Structure formats: structure tokens, C-alpha cells
Amino acid sequence: MRRHPIFSVLGRAIPFGIAVATALVLSQPLVRAANSPVMIGGPFTLTSPDGATVTEQTYRGKWLLVYFGFTSCPDSCPTAFLEISAALEKLGPDADKLQPLFITVDPQRDTPTVMGNYTQSFDLRIVGLTGTPQQIAAVAQEYGVYYEPRKSGPGAEDYVMDHSTYLYLMDTEGEFVRGLDADTPGERIAEVVRGAMAKAR
Ligand code: NI
């Protein structure tokens, strides 16, 4: 298994707030260690592109490929979704058992409509989720996701989001299976997903 992104975050000069968030994420496994070996993921409440409220229960019974990013991301997010789309093609009928989820770390700009339009441009099977800043912070913390706005100009909308780039494969019960770097080729993603599905049978 690869390193959880939180560890690469630790290597940087990080602001105090992030350090506290990191400490919270790292302390979580101790609390939940009794019933699960890897503590990534958990309950969430978010909004789908049609405005409906969704939770982790909405997707029970499906494998999940979860990615955090934002729609105006210039590089890592489009790359990730091109590869996820390629993986879905490669998976063929097995793709029916997989639900790719895109959770925004930029809820201010990424409304449900913006999320829907974005994911549709890659593959109709990808679902984009947004929420209140508090809902996004909660789910990001559960997945150990780092994100932080960085100014790119003088205007209020002139910012990009620095964020960790990681794909989380979750099983049909919502348990973390493994992580993948977001630039993993689609063919490899499909191979990993298929392998995990076969093992779970
Ligand atoms: Ni990005």
C-alpha cells in the first residue's frame, strides 16, 4: 500500500490550523482501531448535482472510487478524471459495480450544477458532490485530505485550491481497500479495481 497523503503533507512547512487538522486525522485511527484495520473514510452528508442530499449509505453495495479536487483545477483534477474515464471503459460491465465520486474542496465555487456539468464532460457515470464548507471539511478530514486556498490574483474569486491528489478505493461496505496516486493510468486503475472485486468474491 502506498503512503497516505497525510504523510507527504507532514513533510512541508504547514500552518498551525493544518497541523491541528492533521493531528485530528492521525488520532482518529486510535479511536476506531477496534473494528477496522485501516481508518480512511466514514459517514458523510453531501449534495449531488440534482440537489439531492446523499450520504455514504446512498452508495452501499457499490465499490467507490473517491477523489477530492475542484472543477477549476488546471492540472491534477482533469488528469485524474481522464484516467478514471479510461478505467471505466476498460472495466466494461464491471464498471456497473463501481461508483466514482468527485468531492469538491472548493464548495464556494463548485455548486451542484457546476459539479454536474464538470463530471458530465468526462463520463456520465462519475458523480460530483459538494456541500457546505463544514460538510466538506468533515469528509476531507475523514479521508485525510489536505486542501488550502491559495491567492492567484486580486479578486475574491482569484484563488486556486492546493489539495492532495489521491484516489481512494472503498469496498461495498464503505471500507477502505487501497489508495492510488491520482495520475495512475486508467488501465492500471481498472486492473486494481478488478483485482479487489475478484478477491472480495
Ligand atoms: Ni486538482
PDB file of C-alpha atoms and ligand atoms in Angstrom:
ATOM      1  CA  MET A   1       0.000   0.000   0.000  1.00  0.00           C
ATOM      2  CA  ARG A   2       1.154   3.493  -0.730  1.00  0.00           C
ATOM      3  CA  ARG A   3       1.745   6.210   1.734  1.00  0.00           C
ATOM      4  CA  HIS A   4      -1.323   8.020   2.922  1.00  0.00           C
ATOM      5  CA  PRO A   5      -1.211  11.643   1.627  1.00  0.00           C
ATOM      6  CA  ILE A   6      -1.208  12.994   5.119  1.00  0.00           C
ATOM      7  CA  PHE A   7       2.400  11.904   5.453  1.00  0.00           C
ATOM      8  CA  SER A   8       3.548  13.933   2.481  1.00  0.00           C
ATOM      9  CA  VAL A   9       1.731  16.896   3.975  1.00  0.00           C
ATOM     10  CA  LEU A  10       3.673  16.445   7.200  1.00  0.00           C
ATOM     11  CA  GLY A  11       6.892  16.954   5.296  1.00  0.00           C
ATOM     12  CA  ARG A  12       6.007  20.518   4.389  1.00  0.00           C
ATOM     13  CA  ALA A  13       6.052  23.702   6.368  1.00  0.00           C
ATOM     14  CA  ILE A  14       2.436  23.618   7.407  1.00  0.00           C
ATOM     15  CA  PRO A  15       0.322  26.297   9.039  1.00  0.00           C
ATOM     16  CA  PHE A  16      -0.892  25.690  12.556  1.00  0.00           C
ATOM     17  CA  GLY A  17      -4.508  25.045  11.542  1.00  0.00           C
ATOM     18  CA  ILE A  18      -3.453  22.290   9.177  1.00  0.00           C
ATOM     19  CA  ALA A  19      -1.222  20.820  11.850  1.00  0.00           C
ATOM     20  CA  VAL A  20      -4.211  20.605  14.188  1.00  0.00           C
ATOM     21  CA  ALA A  21      -6.345  19.037  11.462  1.00  0.00           C
ATOM     22  CA  THR A  22      -3.550  16.579  10.763  1.00  0.00           C
ATOM     23  CA  ALA A  23      -3.334  15.665  14.428  1.00  0.00           C
ATOM     24  CA  LEU A  24      -7.088  15.024  14.457  1.00  0.00           C
ATOM     25  CA  VAL A  25      -6.853  12.781  11.431  1.00  0.00           C
ATOM     26  CA  LEU A  26      -3.963  10.859  12.901  1.00  0.00           C
ATOM     27  CA  SER A  27      -5.718  10.425  16.245  1.00  0.00           C
ATOM     28  CA  GLN A  28      -8.845   9.023  14.582  1.00  0.00           C
ATOM     29  CA  PRO A  29      -7.380   5.553  13.907  1.00  0.00           C
ATOM     30  CA  LEU A  30      -6.785   5.048  17.609  1.00  0.00           C
ATOM     31  CA  VAL A  31     -10.478   5.574  18.288  1.00  0.00           C
ATOM     32  CA  ARG A  32     -11.742   3.321  15.538  1.00  0.00           C
ATOM     33  CA  ALA A  33      -8.971   0.722  15.555  1.00  0.00           C
ATOM     34  CA  ALA A  34     -11.129  -1.868  17.324  1.00  0.00           C
ATOM     35  CA  ASN A  35     -13.267  -2.850  14.353  1.00  0.00           C
ATOM     36  CA  SER A  36     -11.320  -1.923  11.238  1.00  0.00           C
ATOM     37  CA  PRO A  37      -7.664  -2.176  10.284  1.00  0.00           C
ATOM     38  CA  VAL A  38      -7.447   0.954   8.110  1.00  0.00           C
ATOM     39  CA  MET A  39      -9.162   4.165   9.152  1.00  0.00           C
ATOM     40  CA  ILE A  40      -9.888   6.088   5.998  1.00  0.00           C
ATOM     41  CA  GLY A  41     -13.383   7.213   5.067  1.00  0.00           C
ATOM     42  CA  GLY A  42     -16.572   7.356   7.088  1.00  0.00           C
ATOM     43  CA  PRO A  43     -20.037   8.861   7.163  1.00  0.00           C
ATOM     44  CA  PHE A  44     -20.771  11.987   5.129  1.00  0.00           C
ATOM     45  CA  THR A  45     -23.665  14.176   4.100  1.00  0.00           C
ATOM     46  CA  LEU A  46     -23.260  15.961   0.762  1.00  0.00           C
ATOM     47  CA  THR A  47     -25.292  17.270  -2.181  1.00  0.00           C
ATOM     48  CA  SER A  48     -25.467  15.639  -5.616  1.00  0.00           C
ATOM     49  CA  PRO A  49     -25.776  17.616  -8.895  1.00  0.00           C
ATOM     50  CA  ASP A  50     -29.598  17.314  -8.882  1.00  0.00           C
ATOM     51  CA  GLY A  51     -29.699  18.958  -5.453  1.00  0.00           C
ATOM     52  CA  ALA A  52     -30.441  15.756  -3.545  1.00  0.00           C
ATOM     53  CA  THR A  53     -28.831  15.043  -0.193  1.00  0.00           C
ATOM     54  CA  VAL A  54     -26.632  11.951  -0.308  1.00  0.00           C
ATOM     55  CA  THR A  55     -24.778  10.064   2.387  1.00  0.00           C
ATOM     56  CA  GLU A  56     -22.322   7.172   2.434  1.00  0.00           C
ATOM     57  CA  GLN A  57     -25.430   4.911   2.730  1.00  0.00           C
ATOM     58  CA  THR A  58     -26.600   6.066  -0.705  1.00  0.00           C
ATOM     59  CA  TYR A  59     -23.722   4.111  -2.245  1.00  0.00           C
ATOM     60  CA  ARG A  60     -23.692   0.970  -0.093  1.00  0.00           C
ATOM     61  CA  GLY A  61     -23.421  -2.096  -2.274  1.00  0.00           C
ATOM     62  CA  LYS A  62     -21.194  -0.311  -4.780  1.00  0.00           C
ATOM     63  CA  TRP A  63     -17.442  -0.084  -4.862  1.00  0.00           C
ATOM     64  CA  LEU A  64     -16.372   3.547  -4.616  1.00  0.00           C
ATOM     65  CA  LEU A  65     -13.504   5.372  -6.229  1.00  0.00           C
ATOM     66  CA  VAL A  66     -13.313   8.633  -4.303  1.00  0.00           C
ATOM     67  CA  TYR A  67     -11.341  11.659  -5.423  1.00  0.00           C
ATOM     68  CA  PHE A  68     -11.122  15.143  -3.904  1.00  0.00           C
ATOM     69  CA  GLY A  69     -10.355  18.229  -6.008  1.00  0.00           C
ATOM     70  CA  PHE A  70     -12.047  21.229  -7.615  1.00  0.00           C
ATOM     71  CA  THR A  71     -13.503  21.956 -11.048  1.00  0.00           C
ATOM     72  CA  SER A  72     -11.268  24.925 -11.945  1.00  0.00           C
ATOM     73  CA  CYS A  73      -8.132  22.888 -11.204  1.00  0.00           C
ATOM     74  CA  PRO A  74      -5.735  23.352 -14.134  1.00  0.00           C
ATOM     75  CA  ASP A  75      -3.818  20.079 -13.911  1.00  0.00           C
ATOM     76  CA  SER A  76      -4.209  17.229 -11.464  1.00  0.00           C
ATOM     77  CA  CYS A  77      -8.011  17.023 -11.473  1.00  0.00           C
ATOM     78  CA  PRO A  78      -8.557  16.887 -15.260  1.00  0.00           C
ATOM     79  CA  THR A  79      -5.776  14.294 -15.482  1.00  0.00           C
ATOM     80  CA  ALA A  80      -7.395  12.197 -12.757  1.00  0.00           C
ATOM     81  CA  PHE A  81     -10.775  12.259 -14.477  1.00  0.00           C
ATOM     82  CA  LEU A  82      -9.354  11.359 -17.864  1.00  0.00           C
ATOM     83  CA  GLU A  83      -7.746   8.322 -16.237  1.00  0.00           C
ATOM     84  CA  ILE A  84     -10.902   7.438 -14.274  1.00  0.00           C
ATOM     85  CA  SER A  85     -12.919   7.667 -17.503  1.00  0.00           C
ATOM     86  CA  ALA A  86     -10.400   5.396 -19.229  1.00  0.00           C
ATOM     87  CA  ALA A  87     -10.641   2.968 -16.305  1.00  0.00           C
ATOM     88  CA  LEU A  88     -14.438   2.832 -16.640  1.00  0.00           C
ATOM     89  CA  GLU A  89     -14.089   1.976 -20.327  1.00  0.00           C
ATOM     90  CA  LYS A  90     -11.553  -0.730 -19.515  1.00  0.00           C
ATOM     91  CA  LEU A  91     -13.769  -2.215 -16.815  1.00  0.00           C
ATOM     92  CA  GLY A  92     -16.611  -2.801 -19.254  1.00  0.00           C
ATOM     93  CA  PRO A  93     -19.610  -4.407 -17.474  1.00  0.00           C
ATOM     94  CA  ASP A  94     -17.672  -4.448 -14.155  1.00  0.00           C
ATOM     95  CA  ALA A  95     -17.934  -0.650 -14.164  1.00  0.00           C
ATOM     96  CA  ASP A  96     -21.586  -1.092 -13.125  1.00  0.00           C
ATOM     97  CA  LYS A  97     -20.335  -2.188  -9.696  1.00  0.00           C
ATOM     98  CA  LEU A  98     -18.149   0.896  -9.288  1.00  0.00           C
ATOM     99  CA  GLN A  99     -19.260   4.419  -8.409  1.00  0.00           C
ATOM    100  CA  PRO A 100     -16.628   7.106  -8.968  1.00  0.00           C
ATOM    101  CA  LEU A 101     -17.227  10.086  -6.675  1.00  0.00           C
ATOM    102  CA  PHE A 102     -15.713  13.526  -7.100  1.00  0.00           C
ATOM    103  CA  ILE A 103     -15.902  15.537  -3.882  1.00  0.00           C
ATOM    104  CA  THR A 104     -15.038  19.197  -4.251  1.00  0.00           C
ATOM    105  CA  VAL A 105     -12.726  21.012  -1.858  1.00  0.00           C
ATOM    106  CA  ASP A 106     -13.982  24.325  -3.311  1.00  0.00           C
ATOM    107  CA  PRO A 107     -17.672  24.402  -2.287  1.00  0.00           C
ATOM    108  CA  GLN A 108     -17.808  28.185  -2.684  1.00  0.00           C
ATOM    109  CA  ARG A 109     -17.487  27.968  -6.485  1.00  0.00           C
ATOM    110  CA  ASP A 110     -18.387  24.321  -7.083  1.00  0.00           C
ATOM    111  CA  THR A 111     -22.171  24.376  -6.798  1.00  0.00           C
ATOM    112  CA  PRO A 112     -24.187  21.214  -7.584  1.00  0.00           C
ATOM    113  CA  THR A 113     -24.758  22.468 -11.152  1.00  0.00           C
ATOM    114  CA  VAL A 114     -21.078  23.237 -11.711  1.00  0.00           C
ATOM    115  CA  MET A 115     -20.168  19.783 -10.403  1.00  0.00           C
ATOM    116  CA  GLY A 116     -22.707  18.099 -12.672  1.00  0.00           C
ATOM    117  CA  ASN A 117     -21.517  19.916 -15.773  1.00  0.00           C
ATOM    118  CA  TYR A 118     -17.912  19.122 -14.971  1.00  0.00           C
ATOM    119  CA  THR A 119     -18.259  15.380 -14.398  1.00  0.00           C
ATOM    120  CA  GLN A 120     -20.555  15.036 -17.440  1.00  0.00           C
ATOM    121  CA  SER A 121     -17.756  16.353 -19.616  1.00  0.00           C
ATOM    122  CA  PHE A 122     -15.696  13.280 -18.642  1.00  0.00           C
ATOM    123  CA  ASP A 123     -18.126  10.417 -18.059  1.00  0.00           C
ATOM    124  CA  LEU A 124     -21.804  10.341 -17.093  1.00  0.00           C
ATOM    125  CA  ARG A 125     -21.055   7.654 -14.503  1.00  0.00           C
ATOM    126  CA  ILE A 126     -18.927   9.979 -12.360  1.00  0.00           C
ATOM    127  CA  VAL A 127     -20.930  11.766  -9.656  1.00  0.00           C
ATOM    128  CA  GLY A 128     -19.754  15.145  -8.372  1.00  0.00           C
ATOM    129  CA  LEU A 129     -20.596  16.037  -4.785  1.00  0.00           C
ATOM    130  CA  THR A 130     -20.491  19.356  -2.995  1.00  0.00           C
ATOM    131  CA  GLY A 131     -21.735  20.603   0.358  1.00  0.00           C
ATOM    132  CA  THR A 132     -21.388  23.310   2.935  1.00  0.00           C
ATOM    133  CA  PRO A 133     -17.825  24.243   3.895  1.00  0.00           C
ATOM    134  CA  GLN A 134     -18.413  22.337   7.147  1.00  0.00           C
ATOM    135  CA  GLN A 135     -19.621  19.194   5.345  1.00  0.00           C
ATOM    136  CA  ILE A 136     -16.628  19.304   3.016  1.00  0.00           C
ATOM    137  CA  ALA A 137     -14.224  19.833   5.909  1.00  0.00           C
ATOM    138  CA  ALA A 138     -15.723  16.846   7.724  1.00  0.00           C
ATOM    139  CA  VAL A 139     -15.443  14.404   4.825  1.00  0.00           C
ATOM    140  CA  ALA A 140     -11.969  15.665   3.892  1.00  0.00           C
ATOM    141  CA  GLN A 141     -10.825  15.050   7.437  1.00  0.00           C
ATOM    142  CA  GLU A 142     -12.153  11.500   7.380  1.00  0.00           C
ATOM    143  CA  TYR A 143     -10.162  10.772   4.250  1.00  0.00           C
ATOM    144  CA  GLY A 144      -7.073  12.602   5.484  1.00  0.00           C
ATOM    145  CA  VAL A 145      -7.321  15.057   2.598  1.00  0.00           C
ATOM    146  CA  TYR A 146      -5.301  18.251   2.689  1.00  0.00           C
ATOM    147  CA  TYR A 147      -6.658  21.372   0.967  1.00  0.00           C
ATOM    148  CA  GLU A 148      -5.973  25.054   1.236  1.00  0.00           C
ATOM    149  CA  PRO A 149      -6.886  28.104  -0.897  1.00  0.00           C
ATOM    150  CA  ARG A 150      -4.005  29.997  -2.491  1.00  0.00           C
ATOM    151  CA  LYS A 151      -4.495  33.510  -3.946  1.00  0.00           C
ATOM    152  CA  SER A 152      -3.842  33.823  -7.683  1.00  0.00           C
ATOM    153  CA  GLY A 153      -4.896  37.467  -8.178  1.00  0.00           C
ATOM    154  CA  PRO A 154      -6.560  40.464  -6.523  1.00  0.00           C
ATOM    155  CA  GLY A 155     -10.225  39.435  -6.920  1.00  0.00           C
ATOM    156  CA  ALA A 156     -12.283  37.438  -4.428  1.00  0.00           C
ATOM    157  CA  GLU A 157     -12.578  34.603  -6.966  1.00  0.00           C
ATOM    158  CA  ASP A 158      -8.876  34.664  -7.798  1.00  0.00           C
ATOM    159  CA  TYR A 159      -7.653  31.630  -5.994  1.00  0.00           C
ATOM    160  CA  VAL A 160      -6.726  28.032  -6.603  1.00  0.00           C
ATOM    161  CA  MET A 161      -7.011  25.191  -4.150  1.00  0.00           C
ATOM    162  CA  ASP A 162      -3.903  23.321  -3.197  1.00  0.00           C
ATOM    163  CA  HIS A 163      -5.029  19.782  -2.468  1.00  0.00           C
ATOM    164  CA  SER A 164      -3.791  16.256  -2.047  1.00  0.00           C
ATOM    165  CA  THR A 165      -4.287  14.089  -5.121  1.00  0.00           C
ATOM    166  CA  TYR A 166      -5.242  10.575  -4.270  1.00  0.00           C
ATOM    167  CA  LEU A 167      -7.802   8.005  -5.353  1.00  0.00           C
ATOM    168  CA  TYR A 168      -9.445   6.005  -2.599  1.00  0.00           C
ATOM    169  CA  LEU A 169     -10.891   2.606  -3.447  1.00  0.00           C
ATOM    170  CA  MET A 170     -13.632   1.676  -0.964  1.00  0.00           C
ATOM    171  CA  ASP A 171     -15.454  -1.660  -0.899  1.00  0.00           C
ATOM    172  CA  THR A 172     -19.216  -2.273  -0.996  1.00  0.00           C
ATOM    173  CA  GLU A 173     -19.430  -1.728   2.762  1.00  0.00           C
ATOM    174  CA  GLY A 174     -17.539   1.528   2.662  1.00  0.00           C
ATOM    175  CA  GLU A 175     -14.277   0.119   4.000  1.00  0.00           C
ATOM    176  CA  PHE A 176     -11.035   1.480   2.616  1.00  0.00           C
ATOM    177  CA  VAL A 177      -9.317  -1.025   0.328  1.00  0.00           C
ATOM    178  CA  ARG A 178      -6.347   0.883  -1.030  1.00  0.00           C
ATOM    179  CA  GLY A 179      -5.165   4.194  -2.366  1.00  0.00           C
ATOM    180  CA  LEU A 180      -3.777   5.107  -5.759  1.00  0.00           C
ATOM    181  CA  ASP A 181      -1.961   8.184  -6.955  1.00  0.00           C
ATOM    182  CA  ALA A 182      -4.351  10.312  -8.998  1.00  0.00           C
ATOM    183  CA  ASP A 183      -2.130  10.159 -12.085  1.00  0.00           C
ATOM    184  CA  THR A 184      -2.273   6.350 -12.197  1.00  0.00           C
ATOM    185  CA  PRO A 185      -3.031   5.259 -15.778  1.00  0.00           C
ATOM    186  CA  GLY A 186      -6.653   4.214 -16.350  1.00  0.00           C
ATOM    187  CA  GLU A 187      -5.617   0.738 -17.380  1.00  0.00           C
ATOM    188  CA  ARG A 188      -3.844   0.241 -14.056  1.00  0.00           C
ATOM    189  CA  ILE A 189      -6.785   1.651 -12.080  1.00  0.00           C
ATOM    190  CA  ALA A 190      -9.075  -0.845 -13.822  1.00  0.00           C
ATOM    191  CA  GLU A 191      -6.659  -3.678 -13.024  1.00  0.00           C
ATOM    192  CA  VAL A 192      -6.568  -2.754  -9.334  1.00  0.00           C
ATOM    193  CA  VAL A 193     -10.361  -2.400  -9.115  1.00  0.00           C
ATOM    194  CA  ARG A 194     -10.927  -5.712 -10.866  1.00  0.00           C
ATOM    195  CA  GLY A 195      -8.371  -7.415  -8.627  1.00  0.00           C
ATOM    196  CA  ALA A 196     -10.075  -6.095  -5.499  1.00  0.00           C
ATOM    197  CA  MET A 197     -13.505  -7.168  -6.742  1.00  0.00           C
ATOM    198  CA  ALA A 198     -12.224 -10.661  -7.534  1.00  0.00           C
ATOM    199  CA  LYS A 199     -10.635 -11.009  -4.108  1.00  0.00           C
ATOM    200  CA  ALA A 200     -13.858  -9.977  -2.367  1.00  0.00           C
ATOM    201  CA  ARG A 201     -15.888 -12.741  -4.009  1.00  0.00           C
TER     202      ARG A 201
HETATM  203 NI    NI B   1      -6.707  19.461  -8.745  1.00  0.00          NI
END
